[in-house]
Amino acid sequence: MRHLLDRQVLFFGGKGGVGKTTCASATALEASRRGKRVLLVSTDPAHSTSDIFERPFGREEQELLPGLFGLEIDAGHEARRWVEQVKQQVAELFSPAILKEAAKQIELAAAMPGAEEVALFERMSELIVDRDEEYDLVVFDTAPTGHTLRLLQMPELMTSWVRALSKTRKAMLAQDAGPDPVLASLERRRDRLQIVRARLMRAKAVAFVLVLIPERLPIEETARAIEMLAASDVHVGGLVVNRVLPAGTDGAFYAARRKQQQVYLDEIEERFAAFPRLLIPQAEADIHGIAQLEAVSRQLLGAA
Ligand SMILES: Nc1ncnc2c1ncn2[C@@H]1O[C@H](COP(=O)(O)OP(=O)(O)OP(=O)(O)O)[C@@H](O)[C@H]1O
Ligand SMILES: [Mg+2]
């Protein structure tokens, strides 16, 4: 999977517990060791990146190791930050009387299902679009697949939503009214979403790595993810098949389990032949700390 190091943005996705955080962390660590300036972003509410590196990640970027920066996005916090921002913008535009009503509306919008996802998406977009000069590589350790894929579809959904809103707004405005700040801000947002979408579609710079284990449900989830990514024009950088039982260990139970895995490994070979694939063996214990992470880095990306 050495080719992944040529990208500027990598997403690691997959079903719960398959090894997304482990692979994202190992890749980010190795890229930084090879002299890149790397940002590892955790968007998963469980935030196991702090665990694996055995040091705390914050809500703001901070250098964990030379060249390796970490950040854990807290969707709830981002949603609240977004509310404050919008309130402030509104306060600059309207009278106190209208303001009180507007504040109520904004609070309501913030409590809506999906508000945290929107805030999370805005924060991720900011990292992809505005901060790309600062890092050679941004690695996203994501929450289980469905959630992340919805995020990637958001520019499309939001663009049509913003378009509809600006149309309504235009119709509402009197002919002779001056420039409308609300309309202007909607249009800015639409333009920005288009930039994010264009960025995500750049196959040379952005890739989605799908992590799975040789079992039925992760295979089906991977197949679904590949379809959805293709529909959103996001490039699949490869598949990491994790927790493959190594050969040469005794025991009837173990042998049977390996045989079962082999059935799924054959299926993976056949169904996902179009994508680069890499197998990672099951380790004896959980992967924890820099030394063990380095071992995974070598398996993922080869020796430097
Ligand atoms: N190849 C491996 N051998 C042994 N243990 C592994 C291996 N890969 C991952 N693990 C362990 O499995 C557990 C889950 O891995 P990880 O946290 O990377 O998965 P995840 O996909 O990020 O999970 P979640 O969906 O909960 O975020 C961890 O305890 C990790 O140390
Ligand atoms: Mg994780």
Tab-separated table of C-alpha atoms and ligand atoms in Angstrom:
chain	number	residue	atom	x	y	z
A	1	MET	CA	0.000	0.000	0.000
A	2	ARG	CA	3.040	2.230	-0.442
A	3	HIS	CA	1.152	4.265	-3.065
A	4	LEU	CA	-1.015	5.688	-0.266
A	5	LEU	CA	1.895	7.845	0.863
A	6	ASP	CA	1.640	9.877	-2.357
A	7	ARG	CA	-1.818	11.154	-1.411
A	8	GLN	CA	-2.670	14.345	0.426
A	9	VAL	CA	-5.862	13.138	2.113
A	10	LEU	CA	-6.629	9.593	3.262
A	11	PHE	CA	-9.809	8.309	4.857
A	12	PHE	CA	-9.804	4.983	6.717
A	13	GLY	CA	-13.272	3.480	6.861
A	14	GLY	CA	-14.882	0.160	7.665
A	15	LYS	CA	-17.175	-1.639	10.045
A	16	GLY	CA	-16.884	-1.233	13.803
A	17	GLY	CA	-13.796	-2.769	15.373
A	18	VAL	CA	-12.046	-3.964	12.180
A	19	GLY	CA	-8.892	-1.903	12.707
A	20	LYS	CA	-9.568	1.561	11.200
A	21	THR	CA	-7.879	3.437	14.029
A	22	THR	CA	-4.921	1.053	14.055
A	23	CYS	CA	-4.335	1.366	10.288
A	24	ALA	CA	-4.910	5.143	10.170
A	25	SER	CA	-2.497	5.648	13.072
A	26	ALA	CA	0.150	3.329	11.609
A	27	THR	CA	-0.036	5.119	8.244
A	28	ALA	CA	0.165	8.586	9.791
A	29	LEU	CA	3.098	7.563	11.978
A	30	GLU	CA	5.040	6.061	9.080
A	31	ALA	CA	4.398	9.053	6.800
A	32	SER	CA	5.746	11.387	9.490
A	33	ARG	CA	8.806	9.162	9.928
A	34	ARG	CA	9.471	9.557	6.216
A	35	GLY	CA	9.668	13.292	6.622
A	36	LYS	CA	6.111	14.354	5.852
A	37	ARG	CA	4.181	16.823	7.922
A	38	VAL	CA	1.105	14.812	8.872
A	39	LEU	CA	-2.167	15.557	10.596
A	40	LEU	CA	-4.083	12.602	12.044
A	41	VAL	CA	-7.723	13.485	12.624
A	42	SER	CA	-10.067	11.332	14.645
A	43	THR	CA	-13.749	11.871	13.878
A	44	ASP	CA	-14.906	8.871	15.850
A	45	PRO	CA	-16.684	9.700	19.108
A	46	ALA	CA	-14.830	6.822	20.810
A	47	HIS	CA	-11.483	8.536	20.065
A	48	SER	CA	-9.170	5.583	20.481
A	49	THR	CA	-6.279	7.480	18.874
A	50	SER	CA	-5.274	8.837	22.288
A	51	ASP	CA	-5.179	5.263	23.578
A	52	ILE	CA	-3.065	3.892	20.809
A	53	PHE	CA	-0.477	6.690	20.992
A	54	GLU	CA	-0.641	6.684	24.780
A	55	ARG	CA	-0.935	10.439	24.859
A	56	PRO	CA	-3.908	12.775	24.855
A	57	PHE	CA	-5.215	14.331	21.648
A	58	GLY	CA	-6.988	17.666	21.917
A	59	ARG	CA	-9.756	19.462	20.042
A	60	GLU	CA	-7.082	21.645	18.481
A	61	GLU	CA	-4.116	20.414	16.469
A	62	GLN	CA	-1.035	19.580	18.503
A	63	GLU	CA	2.283	17.954	17.705
A	64	LEU	CA	2.431	14.432	19.173
A	65	LEU	CA	5.728	13.305	17.703
A	66	PRO	CA	8.099	15.097	15.324
A	67	GLY	CA	6.086	15.904	12.188
A	68	LEU	CA	2.967	14.144	13.459
A	69	PHE	CA	0.067	16.300	14.591
A	70	GLY	CA	-3.136	15.008	16.139
A	71	LEU	CA	-6.659	16.288	16.548
A	72	GLU	CA	-9.877	14.725	17.811
A	73	ILE	CA	-13.015	16.362	16.471
A	74	ASP	CA	-15.797	16.501	19.007
A	75	ALA	CA	-19.019	16.801	16.995
A	76	GLY	CA	-21.069	18.092	19.936
A	77	HIS	CA	-18.536	20.802	20.627
A	78	GLU	CA	-18.379	21.754	16.940
A	79	ALA	CA	-22.171	22.005	16.799
A	80	ARG	CA	-22.196	24.371	19.779
A	81	ARG	CA	-19.362	26.400	18.254
A	82	TRP	CA	-21.339	26.641	15.032
A	83	VAL	CA	-24.402	27.934	16.937
A	84	GLU	CA	-22.326	30.655	18.586
A	85	GLN	CA	-20.842	31.665	15.240
A	86	VAL	CA	-24.205	31.941	13.537
A	87	LYS	CA	-25.651	33.876	16.483
A	88	GLN	CA	-22.826	36.353	16.255
A	89	GLN	CA	-23.265	36.801	12.517
A	90	VAL	CA	-26.979	37.357	13.031
A	91	ALA	CA	-26.320	39.850	15.822
A	92	GLU	CA	-24.320	41.972	13.422
A	93	LEU	CA	-27.165	42.090	10.936
A	94	PHE	CA	-30.388	42.494	12.886
A	95	SER	CA	-32.078	44.545	15.601
A	96	PRO	CA	-32.335	43.203	19.204
A	97	ALA	CA	-36.051	42.472	18.778
A	98	ILE	CA	-35.536	40.201	15.797
A	99	LEU	CA	-32.455	38.799	17.451
A	100	LYS	CA	-34.320	37.124	20.275
A	101	GLU	CA	-36.559	35.280	17.852
A	102	ALA	CA	-33.609	34.414	15.604
A	103	ALA	CA	-31.658	32.988	18.557
A	104	LYS	CA	-34.584	30.692	19.317
A	105	GLN	CA	-34.631	29.479	15.715
A	106	ILE	CA	-30.914	28.845	15.744
A	107	GLU	CA	-31.109	26.841	18.969
A	108	LEU	CA	-33.877	24.828	17.398
A	109	ALA	CA	-31.815	24.175	14.283
A	110	ALA	CA	-28.894	23.073	16.477
A	111	ALA	CA	-31.073	20.498	18.234
A	112	MET	CA	-32.226	19.024	14.940
A	113	PRO	CA	-31.070	15.514	14.054
A	114	GLY	CA	-28.087	15.824	11.776
A	115	ALA	CA	-26.882	19.152	13.181
A	116	GLU	CA	-23.816	17.517	14.682
A	117	GLU	CA	-23.067	15.825	11.396
A	118	VAL	CA	-23.255	19.137	9.578
A	119	ALA	CA	-20.889	20.696	12.117
A	120	LEU	CA	-18.522	17.724	11.847
A	121	PHE	CA	-18.579	17.976	8.084
A	122	GLU	CA	-17.824	21.704	8.189
A	123	ARG	CA	-14.842	21.075	10.411
A	124	MET	CA	-13.543	18.284	8.164
A	125	SER	CA	-14.018	20.502	5.102
A	126	GLU	CA	-12.063	23.231	6.776
A	127	LEU	CA	-9.176	20.805	7.273
A	128	ILE	CA	-9.355	19.543	3.681
A	129	VAL	CA	-9.748	22.900	1.970
A	130	ASP	CA	-8.171	25.600	4.131
A	131	ARG	CA	-5.350	23.780	5.838
A	132	ASP	CA	-3.942	21.813	2.938
A	133	GLU	CA	-0.949	24.131	2.614
A	134	GLU	CA	0.098	23.338	6.143
A	135	TYR	CA	0.281	19.550	5.902
A	136	ASP	CA	1.640	17.128	3.325
A	137	LEU	CA	-0.907	14.546	4.404
A	138	VAL	CA	-4.153	14.605	6.386
A	139	VAL	CA	-5.337	11.176	7.618
A	140	PHE	CA	-8.929	10.763	8.815
A	141	ASP	CA	-9.702	7.950	11.213
A	142	THR	CA	-13.451	7.731	10.774
A	143	ALA	CA	-16.444	6.295	12.547
A	144	PRO	CA	-17.974	3.098	11.109
A	145	THR	CA	-18.627	3.356	7.374
A	146	GLY	CA	-22.261	4.375	6.961
A	147	HIS	CA	-21.749	7.541	8.913
A	148	THR	CA	-18.670	8.646	6.990
A	149	LEU	CA	-20.185	7.902	3.619
A	150	ARG	CA	-23.130	10.095	4.475
A	151	LEU	CA	-20.643	12.815	5.250
A	152	LEU	CA	-19.045	12.457	1.842
A	153	GLN	CA	-22.422	12.804	0.202
A	154	MET	CA	-23.157	15.937	2.143
A	155	PRO	CA	-21.755	18.449	-0.362
A	156	GLU	CA	-24.218	17.154	-2.912
A	157	LEU	CA	-27.184	17.236	-0.549
A	158	MET	CA	-26.291	20.608	0.883
A	159	THR	CA	-25.627	22.217	-2.480
A	160	SER	CA	-29.167	21.568	-3.639
A	161	TRP	CA	-30.520	22.692	-0.275
A	162	VAL	CA	-28.569	25.951	-0.435
A	163	ARG	CA	-29.671	26.455	-4.035
A	164	ALA	CA	-33.328	26.105	-3.035
A	165	LEU	CA	-32.868	28.517	-0.142
A	166	SER	CA	-31.239	31.204	-2.245
A	167	LYS	CA	-34.006	30.918	-4.817
A	168	THR	CA	-36.642	31.516	-2.111
A	169	ARG	CA	-34.598	34.367	-0.734
A	170	LYS	CA	-34.279	36.012	-4.150
A	171	ALA	CA	-38.022	35.753	-4.696
A	172	MET	CA	-38.671	37.348	-1.297
A	173	LEU	CA	-36.466	40.358	-1.873
A	174	ALA	CA	-37.850	43.566	-3.291
A	175	GLN	CA	-36.521	44.519	-6.703
A	176	ASP	CA	-34.819	47.682	-5.471
A	177	ALA	CA	-33.260	46.214	-2.336
A	178	GLY	CA	-29.491	46.538	-1.979
A	179	PRO	CA	-27.116	43.575	-1.666
A	180	ASP	CA	-28.584	40.934	0.622
A	181	PRO	CA	-26.112	39.622	3.236
A	182	VAL	CA	-28.095	36.425	3.804
A	183	LEU	CA	-28.130	35.613	0.110
A	184	ALA	CA	-24.442	36.452	-0.137
A	185	SER	CA	-23.624	34.103	2.723
A	186	LEU	CA	-25.726	31.313	1.190
A	187	GLU	CA	-23.908	31.736	-2.091
A	188	ARG	CA	-20.533	31.700	-0.379
A	189	ARG	CA	-21.505	28.469	1.270
A	190	ARG	CA	-22.618	26.910	-1.991
A	191	ASP	CA	-19.330	27.844	-3.655
A	192	ARG	CA	-17.417	26.382	-0.735
A	193	LEU	CA	-19.309	23.104	-0.884
A	194	GLN	CA	-18.473	22.837	-4.537
A	195	ILE	CA	-14.808	23.305	-3.701
A	196	VAL	CA	-14.979	20.556	-1.056
A	197	ARG	CA	-16.672	18.222	-3.479
A	198	ALA	CA	-14.144	18.912	-6.205
A	199	ARG	CA	-11.343	18.238	-3.711
A	200	LEU	CA	-12.804	14.922	-2.609
A	201	MET	CA	-13.042	13.783	-6.201
A	202	ARG	CA	-9.361	14.308	-7.017
A	203	ALA	CA	-8.246	10.684	-7.363
A	204	LYS	CA	-4.551	11.571	-7.363
A	205	ALA	CA	-4.766	13.398	-4.049
A	206	VAL	CA	-7.581	11.792	-2.089
A	207	ALA	CA	-8.237	8.123	-1.352
A	208	PHE	CA	-10.564	6.095	0.806
A	209	VAL	CA	-9.004	2.980	2.341
A	210	LEU	CA	-11.467	0.278	3.317
A	211	VAL	CA	-10.499	-1.870	6.275
A	212	LEU	CA	-12.237	-5.213	6.797
A	213	ILE	CA	-11.740	-8.598	8.403
A	214	PRO	CA	-12.358	-11.935	6.673
A	215	GLU	CA	-15.973	-12.366	7.813
A	216	ARG	CA	-19.391	-12.181	6.146
A	217	LEU	CA	-20.730	-8.809	7.371
A	218	PRO	CA	-17.567	-6.760	6.829
A	219	ILE	CA	-17.322	-8.142	3.278
A	220	GLU	CA	-20.885	-7.054	2.488
A	221	GLU	CA	-20.306	-3.673	4.070
A	222	THR	CA	-17.163	-3.218	1.984
A	223	ALA	CA	-19.070	-4.045	-1.192
A	224	ARG	CA	-21.719	-1.458	-0.308
A	225	ALA	CA	-19.093	1.144	0.517
A	226	ILE	CA	-17.351	0.595	-2.829
A	227	GLU	CA	-20.642	1.219	-4.632
A	228	MET	CA	-21.388	4.365	-2.679
A	229	LEU	CA	-17.890	5.735	-3.104
A	230	ALA	CA	-18.086	5.109	-6.830
A	231	ALA	CA	-21.417	6.972	-6.932
A	232	SER	CA	-19.791	9.938	-5.161
A	233	ASP	CA	-16.687	9.731	-7.398
A	234	VAL	CA	-14.364	9.163	-4.461
A	235	HIS	CA	-11.346	7.007	-5.259
A	236	VAL	CA	-10.862	3.717	-3.375
A	237	GLY	CA	-7.154	3.541	-2.550
A	238	GLY	CA	-7.240	-0.098	-1.476
A	239	LEU	CA	-8.512	-2.719	0.918
A	240	VAL	CA	-6.756	-3.751	4.110
A	241	VAL	CA	-7.822	-7.221	5.207
A	242	ASN	CA	-6.974	-7.272	8.868
A	243	ARG	CA	-6.744	-9.989	11.512
A	244	VAL	CA	-5.852	-12.805	9.150
A	245	LEU	CA	-4.902	-15.837	11.243
A	246	PRO	CA	-1.274	-16.770	10.626
A	247	ALA	CA	-0.346	-20.247	9.445
A	248	GLY	CA	1.627	-22.775	11.452
A	249	THR	CA	-0.142	-22.826	14.771
A	250	ASP	CA	-1.542	-26.055	16.211
A	251	GLY	CA	-4.994	-26.923	17.482
A	252	ALA	CA	-8.182	-28.228	15.898
A	253	PHE	CA	-10.265	-25.177	16.796
A	254	TYR	CA	-7.673	-22.873	15.330
A	255	ALA	CA	-7.368	-24.951	12.159
A	256	ALA	CA	-11.141	-24.867	11.672
A	257	ARG	CA	-11.220	-21.118	12.207
A	258	ARG	CA	-8.447	-20.649	9.651
A	259	LYS	CA	-10.313	-22.760	7.146
A	260	GLN	CA	-13.388	-20.554	7.629
A	261	GLN	CA	-11.291	-17.423	7.139
A	262	GLN	CA	-9.813	-18.903	3.973
A	263	VAL	CA	-13.303	-19.201	2.475
A	264	TYR	CA	-13.816	-15.488	3.049
A	265	LEU	CA	-10.314	-14.592	1.881
A	266	ASP	CA	-11.004	-16.378	-1.409
A	267	GLU	CA	-14.260	-14.493	-1.709
A	268	ILE	CA	-12.476	-11.184	-1.063
A	269	GLU	CA	-9.897	-11.987	-3.747
A	270	GLU	CA	-12.642	-12.709	-6.210
A	271	ARG	CA	-15.083	-9.906	-5.451
A	272	PHE	CA	-12.603	-7.113	-4.939
A	273	ALA	CA	-10.067	-8.082	-7.565
A	274	ALA	CA	-10.202	-4.567	-9.040
A	275	PHE	CA	-8.665	-2.965	-5.945
A	276	PRO	CA	-5.221	-3.209	-4.372
A	277	ARG	CA	-5.450	-5.522	-1.350
A	278	LEU	CA	-3.209	-6.171	1.609
A	279	LEU	CA	-3.490	-8.797	4.341
A	280	ILE	CA	-2.464	-8.048	7.914
A	281	PRO	CA	-2.052	-10.940	10.341
A	282	GLN	CA	-3.859	-11.242	13.621
A	283	ALA	CA	-1.401	-10.316	16.385
A	284	GLU	CA	-1.208	-12.120	19.702
A	285	ALA	CA	-2.443	-9.106	21.617
A	286	ASP	CA	-4.092	-5.742	20.988
A	287	ILE	CA	-2.055	-3.124	19.183
A	288	HIS	CA	-1.024	-0.500	21.600
A	289	GLY	CA	1.836	1.983	21.778
A	290	ILE	CA	4.373	3.213	19.246
A	291	ALA	CA	6.482	0.048	18.983
A	292	GLN	CA	3.538	-2.150	18.008
A	293	LEU	CA	2.209	0.539	15.709
A	294	GLU	CA	5.551	0.541	13.913
A	295	ALA	CA	5.153	-3.165	13.218
A	296	VAL	CA	1.772	-2.483	11.582
A	297	SER	CA	3.294	0.410	9.611
A	298	ARG	CA	5.870	-1.960	8.140
A	299	GLN	CA	3.152	-4.432	7.176
A	300	LEU	CA	1.070	-1.675	5.602
A	301	LEU	CA	3.683	0.377	3.835
A	302	GLY	CA	6.854	-1.709	3.731
A	303	ALA	CA	10.291	-0.760	5.026
A	304	ALA	CA	11.382	2.825	4.354
B	1	LIG	N1	-3.995	-7.194	13.403
B	1	LIG	C1	-4.409	-7.108	14.663
B	1	LIG	N2	-4.054	-8.025	15.599
B	1	LIG	C2	-4.475	-7.932	16.872
B	1	LIG	N3	-5.262	-6.971	17.349
B	1	LIG	C3	-5.678	-6.028	16.473
B	1	LIG	C4	-5.266	-6.028	15.107
B	1	LIG	N4	-5.827	-4.949	14.507
B	1	LIG	C5	-6.533	-4.311	15.450
B	1	LIG	N5	-6.440	-4.945	16.643
B	1	LIG	C6	-7.098	-4.585	17.910
B	1	LIG	O1	-8.495	-4.623	17.707
B	1	LIG	C7	-9.165	-3.595	18.399
B	1	LIG	C8	-9.955	-2.730	17.417
B	1	LIG	O2	-9.049	-2.081	16.543
B	1	LIG	P1	-9.284	-0.544	16.132
B	1	LIG	O3	-9.573	0.278	17.315
B	1	LIG	O4	-8.151	-0.153	15.255
B	1	LIG	O5	-10.607	-0.739	15.263
B	1	LIG	P2	-11.625	0.372	14.733
B	1	LIG	O6	-12.097	-0.118	13.415
B	1	LIG	O7	-11.000	1.704	14.786
B	1	LIG	O8	-12.773	0.259	15.818
B	1	LIG	P3	-14.013	1.297	16.053
B	1	LIG	O9	-15.003	0.990	14.986
B	1	LIG	O10	-14.475	0.925	17.422
B	1	LIG	O11	-13.425	2.672	15.952
B	1	LIG	C9	-8.081	-2.819	19.123
B	1	LIG	O12	-8.008	-3.255	20.432
B	1	LIG	C10	-6.818	-3.170	18.354
B	1	LIG	O13	-5.663	-3.115	19.167
B	2	MG	MG	-11.635	3.487	15.753
